[in-house]
Rosetta silent file (secondary structure, phi, psi, omega in degrees, C-alpha in Angstrom):
SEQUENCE: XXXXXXXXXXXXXXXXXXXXXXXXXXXXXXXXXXXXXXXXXXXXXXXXXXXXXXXXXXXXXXXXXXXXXXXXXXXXXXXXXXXXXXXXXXXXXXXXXXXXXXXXXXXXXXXXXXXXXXXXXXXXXXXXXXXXXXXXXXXXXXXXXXXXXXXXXXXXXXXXXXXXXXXXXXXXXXXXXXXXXXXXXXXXXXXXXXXXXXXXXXXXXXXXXXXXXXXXXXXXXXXXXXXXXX
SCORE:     score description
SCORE:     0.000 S_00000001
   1 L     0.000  138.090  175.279  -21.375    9.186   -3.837 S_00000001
   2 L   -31.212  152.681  139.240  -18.120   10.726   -2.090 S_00000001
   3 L   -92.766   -2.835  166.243  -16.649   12.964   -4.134 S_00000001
   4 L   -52.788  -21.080 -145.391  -13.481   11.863   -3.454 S_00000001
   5 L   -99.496  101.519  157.826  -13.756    9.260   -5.515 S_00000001
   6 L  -136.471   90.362 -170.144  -12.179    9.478   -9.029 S_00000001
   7 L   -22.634  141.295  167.010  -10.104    6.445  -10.598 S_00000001
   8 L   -85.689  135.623 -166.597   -6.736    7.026  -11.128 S_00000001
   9 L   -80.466  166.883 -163.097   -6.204    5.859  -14.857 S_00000001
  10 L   -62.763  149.864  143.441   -4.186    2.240  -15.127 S_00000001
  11 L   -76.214  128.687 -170.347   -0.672    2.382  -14.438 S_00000001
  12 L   -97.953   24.271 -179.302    1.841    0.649  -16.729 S_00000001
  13 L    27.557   48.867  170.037    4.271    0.416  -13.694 S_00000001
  14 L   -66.906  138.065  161.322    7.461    1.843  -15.785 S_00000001
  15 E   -57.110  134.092  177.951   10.657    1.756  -13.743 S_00000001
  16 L   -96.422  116.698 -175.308   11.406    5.669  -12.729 S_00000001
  17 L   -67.400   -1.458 -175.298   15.106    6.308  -13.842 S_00000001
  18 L   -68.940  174.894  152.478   15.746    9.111  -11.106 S_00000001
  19 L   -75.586  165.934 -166.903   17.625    8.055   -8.336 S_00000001
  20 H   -61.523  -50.157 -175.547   16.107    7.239   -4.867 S_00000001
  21 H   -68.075   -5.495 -151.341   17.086   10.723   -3.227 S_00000001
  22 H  -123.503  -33.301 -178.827   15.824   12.813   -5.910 S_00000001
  23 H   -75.591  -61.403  177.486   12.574   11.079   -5.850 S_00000001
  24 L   -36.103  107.203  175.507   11.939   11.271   -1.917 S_00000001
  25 L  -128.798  -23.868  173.079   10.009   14.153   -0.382 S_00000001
  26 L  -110.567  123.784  151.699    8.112   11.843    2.587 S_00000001
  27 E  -166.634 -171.191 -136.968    9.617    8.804    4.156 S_00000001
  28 L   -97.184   -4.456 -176.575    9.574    6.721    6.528 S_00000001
  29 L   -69.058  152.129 -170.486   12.921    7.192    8.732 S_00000001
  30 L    79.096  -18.159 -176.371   12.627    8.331   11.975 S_00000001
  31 L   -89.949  167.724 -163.348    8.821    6.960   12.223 S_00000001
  32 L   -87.317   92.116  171.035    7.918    4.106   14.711 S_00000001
  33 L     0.215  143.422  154.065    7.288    0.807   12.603 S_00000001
  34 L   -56.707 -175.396 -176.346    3.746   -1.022   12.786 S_00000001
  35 L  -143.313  -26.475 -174.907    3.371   -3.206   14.727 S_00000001
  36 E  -153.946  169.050 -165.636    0.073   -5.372   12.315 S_00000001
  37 E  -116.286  141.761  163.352   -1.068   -4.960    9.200 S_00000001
  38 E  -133.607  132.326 -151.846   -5.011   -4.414    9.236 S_00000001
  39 E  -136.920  111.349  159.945   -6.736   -4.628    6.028 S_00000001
  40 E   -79.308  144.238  169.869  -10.621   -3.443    5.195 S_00000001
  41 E  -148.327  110.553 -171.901  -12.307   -4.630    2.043 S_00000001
  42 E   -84.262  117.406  177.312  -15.313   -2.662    0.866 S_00000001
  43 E   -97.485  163.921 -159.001  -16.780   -3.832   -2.048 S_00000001
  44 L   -68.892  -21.545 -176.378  -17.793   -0.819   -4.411 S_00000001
  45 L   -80.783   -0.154 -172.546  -21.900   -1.587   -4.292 S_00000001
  46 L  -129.891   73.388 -166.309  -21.971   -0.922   -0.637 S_00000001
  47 H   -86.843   16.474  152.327  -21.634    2.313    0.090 S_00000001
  48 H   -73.995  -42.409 -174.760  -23.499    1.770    3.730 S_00000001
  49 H   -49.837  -43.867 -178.978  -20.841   -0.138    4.379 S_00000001
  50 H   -42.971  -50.082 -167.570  -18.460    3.060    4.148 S_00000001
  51 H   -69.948  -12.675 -169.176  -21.116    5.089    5.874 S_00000001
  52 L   -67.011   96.468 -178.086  -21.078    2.548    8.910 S_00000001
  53 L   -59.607  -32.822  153.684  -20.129    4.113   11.691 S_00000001
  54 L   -86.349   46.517  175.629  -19.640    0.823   13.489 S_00000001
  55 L   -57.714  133.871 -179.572  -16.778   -0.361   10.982 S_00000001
  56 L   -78.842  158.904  152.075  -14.195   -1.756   12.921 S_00000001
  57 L  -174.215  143.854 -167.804  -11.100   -0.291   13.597 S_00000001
  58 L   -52.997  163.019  144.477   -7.477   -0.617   15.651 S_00000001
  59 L   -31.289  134.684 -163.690   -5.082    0.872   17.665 S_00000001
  60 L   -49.674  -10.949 -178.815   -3.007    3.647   16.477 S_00000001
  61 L  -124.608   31.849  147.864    0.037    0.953   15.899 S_00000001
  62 E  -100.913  161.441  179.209   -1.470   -0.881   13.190 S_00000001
  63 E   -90.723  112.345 -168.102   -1.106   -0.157    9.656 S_00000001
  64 E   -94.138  129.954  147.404   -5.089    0.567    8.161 S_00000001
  65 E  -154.001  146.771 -172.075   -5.703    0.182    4.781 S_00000001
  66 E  -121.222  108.896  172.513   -9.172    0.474    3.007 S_00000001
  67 E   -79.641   88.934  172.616   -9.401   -1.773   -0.143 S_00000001
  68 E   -69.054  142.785 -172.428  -12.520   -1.097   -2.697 S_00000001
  69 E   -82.014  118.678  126.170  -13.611   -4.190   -4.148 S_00000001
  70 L    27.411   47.997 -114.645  -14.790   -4.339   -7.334 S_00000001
  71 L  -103.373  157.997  167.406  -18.708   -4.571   -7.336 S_00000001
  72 L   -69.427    6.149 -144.560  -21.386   -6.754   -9.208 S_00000001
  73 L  -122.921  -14.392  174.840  -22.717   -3.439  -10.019 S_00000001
  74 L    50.042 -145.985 -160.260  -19.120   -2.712  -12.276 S_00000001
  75 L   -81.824   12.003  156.824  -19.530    0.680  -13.155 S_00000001
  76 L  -126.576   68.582  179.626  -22.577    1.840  -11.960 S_00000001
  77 L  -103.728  159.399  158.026  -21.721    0.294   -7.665 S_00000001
  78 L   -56.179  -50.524  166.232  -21.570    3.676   -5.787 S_00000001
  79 L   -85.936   23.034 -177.887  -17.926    3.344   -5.459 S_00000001
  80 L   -52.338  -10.420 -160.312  -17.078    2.026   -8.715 S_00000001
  81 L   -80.327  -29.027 -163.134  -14.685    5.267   -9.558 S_00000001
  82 L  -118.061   16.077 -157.193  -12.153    4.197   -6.699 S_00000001
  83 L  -101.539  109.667  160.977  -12.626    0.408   -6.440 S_00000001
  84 L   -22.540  133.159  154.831   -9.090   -1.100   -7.563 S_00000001
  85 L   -70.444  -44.027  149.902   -8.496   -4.138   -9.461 S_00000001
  86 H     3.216  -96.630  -97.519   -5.225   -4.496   -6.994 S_00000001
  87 H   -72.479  -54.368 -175.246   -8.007   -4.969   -4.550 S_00000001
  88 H   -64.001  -49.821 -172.272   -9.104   -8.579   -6.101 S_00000001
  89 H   -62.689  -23.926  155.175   -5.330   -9.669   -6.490 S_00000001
  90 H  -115.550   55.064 -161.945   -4.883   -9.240   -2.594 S_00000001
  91 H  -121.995  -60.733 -142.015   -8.479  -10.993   -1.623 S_00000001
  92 H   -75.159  -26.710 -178.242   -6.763  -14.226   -4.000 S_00000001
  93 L   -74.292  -32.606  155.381   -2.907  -13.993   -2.073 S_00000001
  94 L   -54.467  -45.255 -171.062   -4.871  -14.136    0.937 S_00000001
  95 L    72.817   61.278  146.987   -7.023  -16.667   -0.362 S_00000001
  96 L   -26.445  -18.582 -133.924  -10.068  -14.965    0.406 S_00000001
  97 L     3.991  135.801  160.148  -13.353  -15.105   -0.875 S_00000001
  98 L   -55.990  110.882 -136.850  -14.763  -12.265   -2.499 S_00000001
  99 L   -88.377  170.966  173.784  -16.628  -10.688    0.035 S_00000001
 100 L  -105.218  -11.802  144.417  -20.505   -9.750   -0.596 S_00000001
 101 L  -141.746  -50.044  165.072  -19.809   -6.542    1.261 S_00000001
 102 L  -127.786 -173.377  139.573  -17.289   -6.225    3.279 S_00000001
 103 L  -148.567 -175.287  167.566  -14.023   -7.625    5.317 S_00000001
 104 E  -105.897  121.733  176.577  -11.303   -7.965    7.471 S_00000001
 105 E  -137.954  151.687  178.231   -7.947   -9.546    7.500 S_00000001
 106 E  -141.406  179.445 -170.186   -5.630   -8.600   10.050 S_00000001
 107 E  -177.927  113.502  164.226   -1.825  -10.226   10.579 S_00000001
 108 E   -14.679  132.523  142.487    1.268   -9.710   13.269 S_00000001
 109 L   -99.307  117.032 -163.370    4.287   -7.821   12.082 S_00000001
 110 L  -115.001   76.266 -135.093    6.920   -9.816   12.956 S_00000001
 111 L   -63.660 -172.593 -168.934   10.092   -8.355   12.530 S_00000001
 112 L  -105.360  131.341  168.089   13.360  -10.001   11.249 S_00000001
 113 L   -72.246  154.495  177.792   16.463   -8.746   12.954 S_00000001
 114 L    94.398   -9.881  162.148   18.863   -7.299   10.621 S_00000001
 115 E  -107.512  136.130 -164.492   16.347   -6.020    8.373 S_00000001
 116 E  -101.278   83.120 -176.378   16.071   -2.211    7.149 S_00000001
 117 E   -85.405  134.270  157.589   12.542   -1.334    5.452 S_00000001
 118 E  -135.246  136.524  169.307   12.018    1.957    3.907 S_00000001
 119 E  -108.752  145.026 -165.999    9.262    3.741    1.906 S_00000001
 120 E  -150.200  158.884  179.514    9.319    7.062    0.683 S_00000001
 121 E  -156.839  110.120 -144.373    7.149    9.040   -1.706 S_00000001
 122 L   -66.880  165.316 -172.238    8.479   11.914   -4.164 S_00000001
 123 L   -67.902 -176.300 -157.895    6.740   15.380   -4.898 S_00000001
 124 L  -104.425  137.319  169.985    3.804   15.440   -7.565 S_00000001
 125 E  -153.220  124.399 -174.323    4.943   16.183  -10.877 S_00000001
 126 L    53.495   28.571  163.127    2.065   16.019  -14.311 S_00000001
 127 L    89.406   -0.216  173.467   -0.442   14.154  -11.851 S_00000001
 128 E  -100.497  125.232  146.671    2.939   11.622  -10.556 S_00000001
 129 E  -120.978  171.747  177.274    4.564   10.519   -7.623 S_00000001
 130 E  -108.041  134.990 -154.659    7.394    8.710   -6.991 S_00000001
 131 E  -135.606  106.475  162.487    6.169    5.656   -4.895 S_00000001
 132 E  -116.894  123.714  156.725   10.092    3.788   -3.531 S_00000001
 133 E   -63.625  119.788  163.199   10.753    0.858   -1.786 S_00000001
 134 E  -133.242  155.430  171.024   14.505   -0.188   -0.096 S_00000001
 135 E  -150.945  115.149 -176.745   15.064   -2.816    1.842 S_00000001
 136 E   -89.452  113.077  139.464   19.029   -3.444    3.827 S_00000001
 137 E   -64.522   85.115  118.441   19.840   -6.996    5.162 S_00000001
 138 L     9.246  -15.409  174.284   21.944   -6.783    7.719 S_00000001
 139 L  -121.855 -159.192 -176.256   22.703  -10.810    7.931 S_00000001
 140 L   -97.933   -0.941 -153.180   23.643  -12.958    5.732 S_00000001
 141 L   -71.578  111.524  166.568   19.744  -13.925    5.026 S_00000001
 142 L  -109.884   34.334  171.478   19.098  -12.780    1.149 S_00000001
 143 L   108.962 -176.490    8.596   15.751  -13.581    0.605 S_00000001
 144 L   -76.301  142.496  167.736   13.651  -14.601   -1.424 S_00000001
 145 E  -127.074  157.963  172.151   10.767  -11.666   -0.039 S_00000001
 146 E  -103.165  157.229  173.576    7.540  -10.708   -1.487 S_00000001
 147 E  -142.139  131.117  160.177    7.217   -6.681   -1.198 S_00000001
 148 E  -117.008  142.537 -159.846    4.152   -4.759   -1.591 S_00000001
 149 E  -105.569   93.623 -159.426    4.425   -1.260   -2.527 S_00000001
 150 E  -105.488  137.728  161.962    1.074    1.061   -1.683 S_00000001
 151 L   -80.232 -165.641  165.074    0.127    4.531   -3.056 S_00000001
 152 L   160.349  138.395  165.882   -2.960    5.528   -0.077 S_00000001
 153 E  -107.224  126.903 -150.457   -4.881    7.903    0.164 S_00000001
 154 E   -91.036  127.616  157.495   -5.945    9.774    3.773 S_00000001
 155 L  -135.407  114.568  178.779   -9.424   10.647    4.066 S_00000001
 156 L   -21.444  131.004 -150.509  -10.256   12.241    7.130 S_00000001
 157 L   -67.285 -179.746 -169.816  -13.318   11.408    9.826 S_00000001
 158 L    26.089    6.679  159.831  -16.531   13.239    8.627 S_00000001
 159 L   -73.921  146.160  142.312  -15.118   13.784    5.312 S_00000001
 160 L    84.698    8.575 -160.441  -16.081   12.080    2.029 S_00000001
 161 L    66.919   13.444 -158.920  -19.345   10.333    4.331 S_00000001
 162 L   -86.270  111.014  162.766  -16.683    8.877    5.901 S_00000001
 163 L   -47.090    4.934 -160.864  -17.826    8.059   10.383 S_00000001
 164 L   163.469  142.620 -157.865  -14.274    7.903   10.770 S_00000001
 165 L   -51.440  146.125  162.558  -10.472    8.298    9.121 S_00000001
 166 L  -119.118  157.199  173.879  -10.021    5.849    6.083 S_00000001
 167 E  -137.326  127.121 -176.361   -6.741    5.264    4.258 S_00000001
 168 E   -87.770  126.291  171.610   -7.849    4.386    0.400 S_00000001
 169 L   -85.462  143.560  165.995   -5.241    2.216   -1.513 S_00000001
 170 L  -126.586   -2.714  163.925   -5.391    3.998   -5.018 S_00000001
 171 L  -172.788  143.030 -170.387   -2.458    2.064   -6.677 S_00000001
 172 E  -137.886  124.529  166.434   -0.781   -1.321   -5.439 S_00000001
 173 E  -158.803  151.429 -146.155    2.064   -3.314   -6.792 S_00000001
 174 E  -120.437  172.865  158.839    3.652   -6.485   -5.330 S_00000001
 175 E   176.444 -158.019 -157.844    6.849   -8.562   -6.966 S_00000001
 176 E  -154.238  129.870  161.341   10.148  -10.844   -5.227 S_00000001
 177 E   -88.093  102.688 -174.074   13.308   -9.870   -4.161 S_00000001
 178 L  -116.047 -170.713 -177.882   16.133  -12.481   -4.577 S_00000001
 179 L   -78.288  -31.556  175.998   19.897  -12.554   -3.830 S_00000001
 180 L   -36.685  -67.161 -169.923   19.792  -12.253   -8.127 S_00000001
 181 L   -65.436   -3.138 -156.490   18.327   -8.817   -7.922 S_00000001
 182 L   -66.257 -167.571 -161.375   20.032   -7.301   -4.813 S_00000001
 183 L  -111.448  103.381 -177.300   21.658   -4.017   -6.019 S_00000001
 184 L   -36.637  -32.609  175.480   25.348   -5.444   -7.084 S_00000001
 185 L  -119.455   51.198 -178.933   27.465   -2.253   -5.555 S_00000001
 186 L  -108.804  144.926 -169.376   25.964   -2.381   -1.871 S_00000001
 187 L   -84.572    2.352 -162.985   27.994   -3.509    0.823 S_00000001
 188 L  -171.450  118.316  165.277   25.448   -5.648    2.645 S_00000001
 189 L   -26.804  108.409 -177.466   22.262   -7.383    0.176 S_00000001
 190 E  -135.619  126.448 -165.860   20.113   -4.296   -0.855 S_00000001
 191 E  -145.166  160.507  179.515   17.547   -3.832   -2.722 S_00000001
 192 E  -153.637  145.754  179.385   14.919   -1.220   -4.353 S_00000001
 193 E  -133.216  131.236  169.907   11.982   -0.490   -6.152 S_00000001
 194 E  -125.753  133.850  176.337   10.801    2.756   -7.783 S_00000001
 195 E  -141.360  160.143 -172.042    7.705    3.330   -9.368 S_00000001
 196 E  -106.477  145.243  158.478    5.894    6.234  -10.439 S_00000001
 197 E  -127.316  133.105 -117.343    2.208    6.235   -9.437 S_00000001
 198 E  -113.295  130.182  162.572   -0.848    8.522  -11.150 S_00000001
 199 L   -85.168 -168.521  166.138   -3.046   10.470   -8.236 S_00000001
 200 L   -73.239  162.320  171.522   -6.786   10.940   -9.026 S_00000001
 201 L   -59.639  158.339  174.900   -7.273   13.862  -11.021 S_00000001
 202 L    19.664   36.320  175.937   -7.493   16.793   -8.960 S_00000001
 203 L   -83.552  143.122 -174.850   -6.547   15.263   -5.998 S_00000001
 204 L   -83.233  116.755  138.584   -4.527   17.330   -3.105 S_00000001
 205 L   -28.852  -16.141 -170.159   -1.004   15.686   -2.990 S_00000001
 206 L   -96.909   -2.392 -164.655   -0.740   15.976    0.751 S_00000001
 207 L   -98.212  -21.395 -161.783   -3.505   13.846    1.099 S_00000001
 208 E   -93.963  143.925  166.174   -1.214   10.855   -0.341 S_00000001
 209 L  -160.193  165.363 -164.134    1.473    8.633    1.220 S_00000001
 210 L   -90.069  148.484  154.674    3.221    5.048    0.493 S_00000001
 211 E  -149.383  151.523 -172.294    3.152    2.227    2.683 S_00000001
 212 E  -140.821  142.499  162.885    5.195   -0.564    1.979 S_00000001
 213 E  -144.556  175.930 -178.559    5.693   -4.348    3.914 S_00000001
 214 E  -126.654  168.766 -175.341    7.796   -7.771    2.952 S_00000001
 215 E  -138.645  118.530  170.031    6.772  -11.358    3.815 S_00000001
 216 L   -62.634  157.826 -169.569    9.591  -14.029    4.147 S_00000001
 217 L   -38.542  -33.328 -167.971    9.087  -17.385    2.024 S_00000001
 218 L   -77.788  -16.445  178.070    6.594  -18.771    4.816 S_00000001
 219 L   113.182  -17.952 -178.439    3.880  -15.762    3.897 S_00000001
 220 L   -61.964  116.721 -164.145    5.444  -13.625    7.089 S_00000001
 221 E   -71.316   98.267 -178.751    5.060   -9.799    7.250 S_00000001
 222 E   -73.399  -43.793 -169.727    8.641   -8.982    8.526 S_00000001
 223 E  -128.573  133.800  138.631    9.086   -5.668    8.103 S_00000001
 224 E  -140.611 -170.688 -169.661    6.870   -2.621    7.380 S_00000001
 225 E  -154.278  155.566 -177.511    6.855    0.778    6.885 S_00000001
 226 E  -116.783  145.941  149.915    4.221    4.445    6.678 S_00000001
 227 L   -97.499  115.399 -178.697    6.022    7.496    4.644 S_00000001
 228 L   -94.049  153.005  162.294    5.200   10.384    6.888 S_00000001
 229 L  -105.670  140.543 -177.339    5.801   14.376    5.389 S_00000001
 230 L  -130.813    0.000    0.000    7.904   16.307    7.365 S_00000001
C-alpha cells in the first residue's frame, strides 16, 4: 500500500473567523483558469487500478482530480486510509453509479462573463489549513451557484506506485450561494467561504493546494480555479 496514504480525521467544517488575507499563503490570481474539469474515481479495493500505467489522462489545461471510492473491502481495500466519503457524494450529484473499479467524468468549463473565481489556501498551523473560496459578479446576475471547495493533494509520477502525477482530493465541501448570502458591504454581489481543512498526519504541506469551481442553476461549471504557491 502507498504510504502516502493516511486519512485525514473527519472534519466538522467550522467557519474560520480570520479574515481572507490573513488566511492566504497560495492562490489562484495571476494563474491561467481551466479550461475542463476531469475527474478520476478509484475505488479503494483496486489498487491495480492506481498502479495502471495506462490510466487515462489530459492536457495540461484541465483540472485532474483523483477521487478514492470507498471499497467493498471498507477498511481492509488497499486504499481504504485515503478513500473519502466526499468521494460517494460526488459519484450521486453526478448521478453516477458506483463504479466496481474505476471512472471518468469529464465536463467543459464554460465561463460566465463578469464572473471573478478565487481559491486560496493558508499556511499549516496544528495539522490546518485555511481552504477559501470568493467569488465577484460583475453583472447584475446573483446566483443561485453551487461551489465546491477542494483540499488536494499532489503526488508526483513514480511516487507513492503512482505511473504518473495524481492529485488526491483529501477533504471536499460543496454548499449555494444566493443573492441572501452575498457579503452585504461589497460593492458588486460577493461572496466567500472559509474553511479550515485537517492534512494527513505527517504530511508535507507543500504537497497540498485548493481547487475550487461553481455551476450555475442548469448544473454548469462556470468558473474555476487551482491555488498555485508562489
Amino acid at each position: 500500500m502507498p504510504a502516502w496514504i493516511s486519512r485525514a480525521l473527519p472534519l466538522g467544517w467550522m467557519l474560520c473567523a480570520l479574515p481572507l488575507a490573513a488566511q492566504t499563503l497560495c492562490s489562484s490570481t495571476g494563474a491561467t483558469p481551466p479550461l475542463a474539469l476531469f475527474e478520476r474515481f478509484t475505488r479503494a479495493d483496486c489498487l491495480a487500478c492506481w498502479q495502471d500505467a495506462a490510466t487515462p489522462a489530459p492536457g495540461a489545461s484541465a483540472l485532474v482530480l483523483d477521487w478514492i471510492v470507498p471499497g467493498a473491502l471498507g477498511d481492509e481495500a488497499p486504499m481504504a486510509a485515503a478513500a473519502v466519503p466526499e468521494a460517494l457524494d460526488r459519484l450521486q450529484i453526478l448521478q453516477r453509479p458506483l463504479p466496481p473499479e474505476r471512472d471518468i467524468h469529464t465536463a467543459p468549463i464554460e465561463p460566465w462573463a463578469g464572473l471573478r473565481l478565487r481559491v486560496g489556501r493558508g499556511p499549516e498551523v496544528n495539522g490546518y489549513v485555511g481552504a477559501t473560496l470568493s467569488l465577484e459578479s460583475r453583472s447584475a446576475v446573483q446566483g443561485p451557484w453551487s461551489y465546491h471547495l477542494l483540499l488536494v493533494q499532489a503526488v508526483a509520477q513514480g511516487t507513492e506506485g503512482s505511473p504518473m502525477p495524481r492529485h488526491v482530493v483529501r477533504n471536499a465541501v460543496q454548499g449555494r450561494w444566493t443573492a441572501d448570502n452575498a457579503l452585504p458591504t461589497s460593492r458588486r454581489p460577493h461572496w466567500i467561504e472559509v474553511r479550515p481543512m485537517r492534512l494527513p498526519e505527517g504530511a508535507d504541506p507543500a504537497l497540498f493546494y485548493t481547487v475550487g469551481w461553481v455551476q450555475d442553476p442548469s448544473g454548469r461549471v462556470v468558473a474555476a480555479a487551482r491555488s498555485v504557491c508562489h
